[in-house]
Amino acid sequence: MLKRQIAAVAFPLIGLLMCSSLGCNAMLNGWLDPSQVGRFRGPAVTQELRRSISIADEPELYLQGGEPTPDDLVVPATDYVLQAADFVDLNVYELMFPGQPWYQTRQISNGGFITIPQVKDRIRAAGLTALELEEHLKQILIEQQILTQPEVAVLVREARGRTYNILGAVRVPRSEVIPRPDYRLIDALAAAGGVTVQDSFNVREPTIKTVYVFRSEPEIKPEPPVPAPRSEPQPPPAFSSVAQTQPEAPTGHWVWVNGEWKFVASAPAATLPAESATAPAVESPLEREPRMEPEAELPLTPEEEIWERLVAQMPSQRVLAIPLERLQEGDPRYNVVIRDKDTIWVPAPLVGEYYVMGNIYRPGVYGLNGRDVSLRQAIAAAGGLSPLADPTRLELIRRIGPDQEQIVQVNLDRIFAGMEQDVFLKPDDIINVGTNPVMPFLAVLRNAFRATYGFGFIYDRNFADIDSFEGQTNPTDRRRSEQRTRFGFGL
């Protein structure tokens, strides 16, 4: 009997020691209850949240954009350079009839040319500003003896070559012409219908935190080096003069004496005889290190050469990360000027469901609803861990491809204790909270103790026949009654 009692107490205690040795920090948060997870001791901890759980789990596209610079807020002061597909208004006085102006609207061709009456050849317009095109037209009219004193006016009606693209979670994604030089980011978002999402989940106001602007940087050509001015060559200084101008550094060492460092000079070296002092110094040849031959690079295949050439021709890009909330609040630092060939991308939030199962209070299906939900938030939304849950045994099942999934073991106890990083969930994630054979015994052990304050009465049904307040039948009479029923007589 004593052995059974010792075994009944020793088995849960051994399980408690095993759980503590495995790093179950939650055992110190409650009475033999590992499901009480959290960090209730120690200083504050700041950690980053992960978006991937392994190498095979590729993270979503989260760009590391930079902050806008003051140059991104300045309206360009340079004149617009005409490009193909632009519309220009041409006004030439007395081109067709004396005393009457000739007015026409021309579109620059894909090759960059325009045509006007009386001029024989096509006129190059792409690559010139409006003022440069006026001077060019005047020169042509004079050279071809059409007008002696031409009066020409050129006005840019529609700069179709100066465009921007807006993509992502906007109502009207499109490519649009920049209407004016001071066209800014808030104007582009308003022209696209605002930030919104239209899908089957009926999410109209998702949580979008950042808007990205991809901007092409102009290619900066290195300036040629400026040759140094020529000067008369000077003879190198004599060795003896250099030796005399450079003071000799004292030789010695430092020692620690009476709580402070002191420098102890060493004895001076013996001087050489006069004959050796006047002898010419012979420089010893410098020992050169062996030259390492560069490793021969492997030749590129024709396909790799094509890709290398295409990548080299692509202009360099810069990514601006604009906080959407600050922009909508009117912060002028983030309302950048839209420039030619800019691409505005509003990333759509993750919308879908994740699943919670196992030893949890409210297992089921939960929605992401366009917000970043971490593993801790998912456990809290499901009501927390059940009494039989083991926080050190949790598995996260995630799809890593069209027909592949990965199962990763996660220590939820260390995440709640601030010892490991939390992870963001993705659509179709499955959270399975496990248990172990020790948890039922711990649940029985922590529920086996009762504390009663004041006066109380406990009635146990296990001894109802003896403790009942009703009349009891004498065992002898009951035995005789049973014998009469079976044999017809009783002793």
XYZ file of C-alpha atoms in Angstrom:
491
model
C 0.000 0.000 0.000
C 2.830 2.340 0.860
C 4.569 1.576 -2.428
C 1.459 2.523 -4.361
C 1.193 5.844 -2.529
C 4.858 6.598 -3.165
C 4.473 5.722 -6.846
C 1.358 7.894 -7.145
C 3.285 10.923 -5.847
C 6.644 10.156 -7.464
C 5.344 9.758 -11.008
C 3.983 13.337 -11.342
C 7.077 14.718 -9.603
C 9.333 12.905 -12.070
C 7.256 14.326 -14.909
C 7.613 17.785 -13.368
C 11.390 17.432 -13.225
C 11.497 16.172 -16.816
C 9.409 19.093 -18.026
C 11.644 21.551 -16.166
C 14.792 19.956 -17.564
C 13.402 20.248 -21.102
C 12.992 23.993 -20.712
C 9.325 24.227 -19.738
C 9.341 27.759 -18.319
C 5.571 27.742 -17.822
C 5.864 25.338 -14.847
C 6.954 28.292 -12.721
C 3.909 30.365 -13.711
C 1.223 28.126 -12.162
C 0.708 25.255 -9.733
C 1.919 22.253 -11.737
C 0.278 23.795 -14.815
C 2.508 24.017 -17.930
C -0.309 25.635 -19.911
C 0.210 28.913 -18.003
C 2.635 30.433 -20.505
C 4.108 33.929 -20.366
C 7.067 36.056 -19.327
C 6.398 37.247 -15.796
C 9.999 37.667 -14.681
C 13.049 39.526 -15.873
C 13.511 42.781 -17.795
C 11.631 43.885 -20.887
C 12.539 42.172 -24.155
C 12.264 43.569 -27.699
C 12.271 41.099 -30.581
C 11.504 41.085 -34.274
C 8.794 38.858 -35.702
C 9.653 36.319 -38.382
C 7.778 35.909 -41.640
C 9.268 32.535 -42.572
C 9.733 29.398 -40.502
C 12.505 27.709 -42.485
C 14.731 28.020 -45.522
C 12.163 26.256 -47.696
C 9.492 28.748 -46.654
C 10.133 31.735 -48.889
C 8.991 35.003 -47.292
C 6.530 37.243 -49.023
C 7.769 40.278 -50.931
C 8.581 42.886 -48.288
C 10.831 45.494 -49.793
C 13.400 47.332 -47.768
C 12.652 50.767 -49.144
C 14.387 53.920 -48.079
C 13.077 57.198 -46.769
C 12.383 60.024 -49.232
C 15.137 62.594 -49.606
C 14.628 66.362 -49.910
C 15.297 66.071 -53.650
C 12.215 63.856 -53.995
C 10.020 66.738 -52.792
C 11.411 69.394 -55.149
C 9.521 70.168 -58.345
C 11.920 69.835 -61.313
C 12.864 73.259 -62.667
C 14.194 72.000 -66.006
C 12.113 72.234 -69.154
C 10.346 69.148 -70.376
C 12.164 67.201 -73.072
C 9.850 66.108 -75.863
C 9.430 62.392 -76.469
C 7.620 60.133 -78.902
C 3.775 60.237 -78.808
C 3.733 63.775 -77.336
C 1.274 66.344 -78.735
C 2.615 69.832 -79.487
C 0.845 72.980 -80.677
C 2.692 74.746 -83.528
C 2.042 78.379 -84.427
C 3.931 79.912 -87.393
C 3.016 83.408 -88.535
C 2.520 83.857 -92.344
C 3.490 80.266 -93.138
C 0.622 79.656 -95.575
C -0.913 83.097 -96.217
C 0.442 86.619 -95.675
C -0.790 88.278 -92.518
C -2.370 85.091 -91.137
C -0.937 82.697 -88.575
C -0.795 78.984 -89.229
C -1.856 76.897 -86.236
C -1.805 73.088 -86.033
C -1.446 70.309 -83.424
C 1.070 67.626 -84.263
C 1.917 64.326 -82.584
C 5.531 63.281 -82.485
C 5.987 59.981 -84.296
C 7.594 56.888 -82.813
C 10.790 57.860 -84.574
C 10.709 61.315 -82.956
C 9.759 63.484 -85.996
C 7.005 65.931 -86.991
C 6.008 67.440 -90.334
C 4.711 70.895 -91.279
C 3.667 72.333 -94.646
C 6.218 74.009 -96.939
C 9.088 72.115 -95.267
C 10.606 69.391 -97.412
C 11.998 66.984 -94.842
C 10.791 65.709 -91.501
C 11.764 67.746 -88.470
C 13.464 66.154 -85.502
C 11.488 66.972 -82.317
C 12.210 64.215 -79.783
C 15.023 65.065 -77.416
C 14.414 68.842 -77.638
C 12.594 71.203 -75.338
C 9.833 73.481 -76.600
C 12.212 76.462 -76.825
C 14.850 74.394 -78.622
C 12.229 73.192 -81.103
C 11.215 76.816 -81.790
C 14.803 77.767 -82.601
C 15.184 74.644 -84.723
C 12.062 75.496 -86.756
C 13.216 79.073 -87.282
C 16.575 77.877 -88.571
C 14.919 75.440 -91.007
C 12.506 78.076 -92.342
C 15.388 80.470 -92.966
C 17.660 77.832 -94.554
C 14.938 76.662 -96.948
C 14.074 80.325 -97.755
C 10.457 79.933 -96.691
C 10.429 82.909 -94.302
C 13.064 85.561 -93.785
C 12.058 86.503 -90.245
C 9.943 83.591 -88.966
C 7.832 83.904 -85.840
C 7.351 80.465 -84.301
C 5.675 79.390 -81.062
C 5.665 75.815 -79.704
C 3.508 74.696 -76.780
C 3.388 71.216 -75.256
C -0.263 70.198 -75.243
C 0.025 66.636 -73.894
C 3.237 65.075 -72.647
C 2.414 61.428 -73.228
C 6.025 60.436 -72.892
C 5.978 61.526 -69.228
C 3.913 58.797 -67.565
C 3.694 56.844 -64.323
C 2.188 53.479 -63.374
C 0.078 52.682 -60.312
C -0.559 49.049 -59.379
C -1.798 46.920 -56.512
C -4.629 47.529 -54.063
C -6.185 50.565 -55.765
C -9.599 50.863 -57.352
C -8.344 51.720 -60.858
C -4.810 50.406 -61.595
C -3.528 52.096 -64.734
C -0.784 53.934 -66.549
C -1.399 57.676 -66.542
C 0.176 60.803 -67.976
C 1.732 63.239 -65.515
C -0.447 66.308 -66.072
C 1.766 68.921 -64.428
C 5.245 69.225 -62.936
C 4.017 69.472 -59.303
C 1.977 66.254 -59.504
C 2.441 64.424 -56.193
C 1.803 60.997 -54.690
C -1.460 61.898 -52.973
C -2.774 63.167 -56.331
C -1.873 59.880 -58.019
C -3.630 57.823 -55.321
C -6.734 59.987 -55.554
C -6.786 59.689 -59.361
C -6.669 55.879 -59.009
C -9.745 55.843 -56.763
C -7.970 55.524 -53.440
C -6.494 52.555 -51.620
C -8.970 49.667 -51.571
C -9.343 45.987 -52.386
C -12.084 44.406 -54.481
C -12.277 40.654 -54.069
C -14.588 37.885 -52.995
C -13.788 38.402 -49.319
C -15.457 41.810 -49.424
C -12.617 43.594 -47.690
C -13.001 47.281 -48.412
C -10.642 48.899 -45.908
C -7.667 46.592 -45.336
C -4.703 47.423 -43.208
C -2.119 48.664 -45.706
C 0.834 50.258 -43.999
C 3.312 51.078 -46.766
C 3.175 52.342 -50.343
C 6.256 51.772 -52.499
C 7.507 54.075 -55.256
C 10.003 52.592 -57.731
C 12.086 55.389 -59.208
C 14.651 55.118 -61.994
C 17.867 56.912 -61.240
C 19.688 58.728 -64.058
C 22.928 57.148 -65.104
C 25.856 59.152 -63.777
C 28.835 58.921 -66.079
C 32.199 59.203 -64.353
C 34.078 62.364 -65.199
C 37.477 61.927 -66.845
C 40.351 62.411 -64.437
C 41.924 65.862 -64.481
C 45.668 65.634 -65.186
C 47.873 67.021 -62.498
C 49.706 70.266 -63.326
C 53.194 69.747 -64.579
C 56.023 70.998 -62.452
C 59.757 70.825 -62.631
C 61.080 67.557 -61.303
C 62.989 67.862 -58.077
C 65.793 65.537 -57.114
C 64.997 63.157 -54.306
C 66.412 64.202 -50.957
C 69.595 62.605 -49.787
C 69.363 59.728 -47.392
C 71.433 61.500 -44.778
C 69.206 64.584 -44.771
C 66.097 62.484 -44.341
C 67.687 60.656 -41.507
C 68.586 63.940 -39.821
C 65.135 65.504 -40.155
C 63.301 62.512 -38.689
C 63.654 62.403 -34.906
C 64.404 59.071 -33.378
C 61.526 57.579 -31.422
C 62.435 56.639 -27.848
C 62.691 52.941 -27.234
C 61.459 51.260 -24.085
C 58.430 49.661 -22.496
C 55.569 50.503 -20.109
C 55.270 49.088 -16.587
C 52.492 49.273 -13.959
C 53.872 50.945 -10.797
C 51.822 52.176 -7.828
C 48.526 52.161 -9.671
C 49.714 53.946 -12.819
C 51.555 53.219 -16.059
C 55.148 54.482 -16.380
C 57.454 54.435 -19.412
C 60.903 52.950 -18.837
C 63.429 53.895 -21.540
C 65.858 51.235 -22.671
C 69.617 51.764 -22.882
C 70.822 53.537 -26.054
C 72.445 51.384 -28.706
C 76.195 51.601 -29.232
C 77.275 54.083 -31.902
C 79.093 52.880 -34.972
C 82.637 53.970 -35.809
C 83.170 56.970 -38.058
C 84.259 54.825 -40.964
C 81.029 52.898 -40.941
C 78.925 56.045 -40.518
C 80.244 57.572 -43.737
C 79.935 54.375 -45.727
C 77.171 54.433 -48.301
C 74.058 52.643 -47.242
C 73.217 49.664 -49.354
C 69.516 49.008 -49.617
C 68.553 45.402 -49.309
C 66.210 44.150 -51.982
C 62.604 43.948 -50.857
C 61.156 40.501 -50.637
C 58.054 40.450 -52.766
C 55.183 38.226 -51.942
C 54.421 35.563 -54.495
C 51.929 36.856 -57.004
C 48.623 35.073 -56.907
C 47.230 34.428 -60.309
C 43.504 35.213 -60.536
C 41.264 32.258 -60.935
C 40.005 31.786 -64.431
C 36.300 32.514 -64.694
C 34.088 29.997 -66.354
C 32.869 31.068 -69.786
C 29.255 32.173 -69.962
C 26.729 30.367 -72.058
C 24.977 32.313 -74.851
C 21.822 32.544 -72.750
C 23.762 33.865 -69.743
C 25.495 36.432 -71.944
C 22.113 37.709 -73.138
C 20.879 38.047 -69.556
C 24.079 39.798 -68.466
C 23.736 42.279 -71.316
C 20.067 42.951 -70.546
C 20.771 43.490 -66.848
C 23.603 45.891 -67.684
C 21.280 47.919 -69.914
C 18.577 48.263 -67.255
C 18.604 51.590 -65.406
C 19.305 51.606 -61.715
C 16.269 51.825 -59.454
C 15.559 53.260 -56.049
C 12.666 52.167 -53.849
C 10.886 54.697 -51.635
C 8.879 53.324 -48.698
C 6.030 55.735 -47.899
C 4.017 55.188 -44.669
C 0.416 55.370 -45.851
C -0.996 56.541 -42.544
C 1.482 59.417 -42.291
C 0.764 60.353 -45.897
C -2.999 60.409 -45.344
C -2.542 62.502 -42.215
C -0.884 65.185 -44.340
C 2.781 64.751 -43.486
C 4.522 66.767 -46.237
C 7.746 64.759 -45.953
C 6.137 61.768 -47.671
C 4.110 63.515 -50.377
C 6.820 63.089 -53.003
C 6.711 64.515 -56.517
C 5.846 61.949 -59.184
C 8.530 61.813 -61.845
C 8.738 60.304 -65.290
C 8.536 56.483 -65.405
C 7.726 56.149 -61.692
C 5.850 53.020 -60.599
C 3.594 53.205 -57.537
C 2.811 49.860 -55.909
C 0.228 49.460 -53.147
C 0.743 45.898 -51.800
C -2.491 44.042 -51.119
C -2.728 42.486 -47.638
C -2.914 38.768 -47.016
C -6.522 37.601 -46.937
C -7.462 34.031 -46.046
C -7.994 31.609 -43.171
C -5.875 29.705 -40.683
C -6.850 26.664 -38.632
C -6.348 25.904 -34.920
C -6.726 22.379 -33.530
C -5.561 20.191 -30.661
C -5.533 21.051 -26.975
C -7.049 24.499 -27.292
C -10.249 25.916 -25.824
C -11.863 27.055 -29.091
C -10.471 25.114 -32.058
C -11.743 26.092 -35.469
C -11.208 28.296 -38.512
C -10.133 31.930 -38.116
C -9.698 34.682 -40.699
C -6.682 36.874 -41.326
C -8.874 39.735 -42.644
C -5.979 41.597 -44.184
C -4.008 41.933 -40.954
C -0.719 40.453 -39.776
C -1.582 37.817 -37.156
C 1.216 36.254 -35.131
C 1.243 32.824 -33.514
C 0.692 34.283 -30.051
C -2.285 36.283 -31.265
C -3.787 33.160 -32.838
C -3.510 31.236 -29.551
C -5.080 34.144 -27.668
C -7.936 34.394 -30.195
C -8.647 30.667 -29.730
C -9.107 31.084 -25.962
C -5.685 29.952 -24.834
C -4.275 26.531 -24.020
C -6.409 23.816 -22.439
C -5.358 22.156 -19.127
C -3.832 19.189 -20.989
C -1.825 21.283 -23.486
C 1.953 21.059 -23.589
C 3.354 24.418 -24.812
C 6.636 22.782 -25.799
C 4.853 20.535 -28.315
C 3.241 22.596 -31.050
C 3.474 22.024 -34.768
C 2.863 24.545 -37.523
C 1.840 23.119 -40.894
C 2.459 25.522 -43.785
C 2.146 25.217 -47.541
C 5.414 25.985 -49.289
C 4.292 25.298 -52.843
C 1.354 24.349 -55.017
C 1.499 20.700 -53.871
C 3.892 20.748 -50.908
C 3.605 21.474 -47.218
C 6.046 21.587 -44.337
C 5.580 20.628 -40.678
C 7.748 22.584 -38.240
C 7.985 22.031 -34.488
C 7.549 25.252 -32.517
C 8.253 25.792 -28.819
C 5.362 28.015 -27.795
C 6.605 28.214 -24.214
C 9.872 29.867 -25.280
C 8.008 32.249 -27.597
C 5.740 33.449 -24.787
C 8.755 33.692 -22.467
C 10.557 35.970 -24.933
C 13.351 33.492 -25.644
C 12.458 32.877 -29.294
C 10.994 35.038 -32.033
C 7.316 34.894 -32.826
C 6.196 34.180 -36.390
C 3.501 35.705 -38.595
C 0.853 33.377 -39.964
C -0.015 32.899 -43.620
C -3.219 31.755 -45.308
C -3.984 28.026 -44.900
C -1.662 27.615 -41.885
C -2.612 24.846 -39.418
C -1.720 25.164 -35.715
C -1.806 21.875 -33.801
C -1.284 22.086 -30.018
C -0.122 18.760 -28.610
C 0.144 17.135 -25.183
C 2.224 14.401 -23.501
C 1.516 11.461 -21.156
C 2.468 13.467 -18.061
C -0.193 16.167 -18.506
C -3.209 14.088 -17.289
C -1.355 13.119 -14.098
C -0.390 16.749 -13.467
C -4.020 17.764 -13.968
C -5.158 15.130 -11.433
C -2.442 16.099 -8.966
C -3.146 19.837 -9.020
C -6.908 19.194 -8.655
C -6.539 16.687 -5.799
C -6.151 19.327 -3.077
C -9.079 21.201 -1.575
C -9.120 24.100 0.837
C -12.293 24.987 2.828
C -12.633 28.170 4.822
C -15.023 28.125 7.811
C -17.483 25.259 8.223
C -18.125 22.852 5.413
C -19.675 19.477 4.778
C -18.492 17.033 2.114
C -20.778 14.167 1.156
C -19.171 11.310 -0.728
C -21.456 8.894 -2.575
C -18.948 6.057 -2.371
C -20.267 5.114 1.082
C -23.946 5.835 0.559
C -25.201 2.478 1.877
C -23.541 2.938 5.249
C -23.956 6.681 5.728
C -27.535 6.892 4.451
C -30.044 8.390 6.873
C -32.812 5.980 5.778
C -33.570 2.713 7.557
C -31.116 -0.097 6.915
C -32.019 -3.811 6.505
C -30.346 -6.296 8.847
C -27.876 -8.361 6.810
C -29.146 -11.618 8.423
C -32.764 -10.866 7.573
C -31.790 -9.927 4.032
C -29.921 -13.235 3.605
C -32.888 -15.234 4.857
C -35.190 -13.372 2.516
C -32.976 -14.196 -0.430
C -32.889 -17.917 0.585
C -36.670 -18.111 0.795
C -36.906 -16.592 -2.636
C -34.506 -19.089 -4.139
C -35.165 -22.340 -2.170
C -38.544 -21.774 -0.494
C -37.122 -21.860 3.032
C -34.618 -19.914 5.046
C -32.333 -20.659 8.014
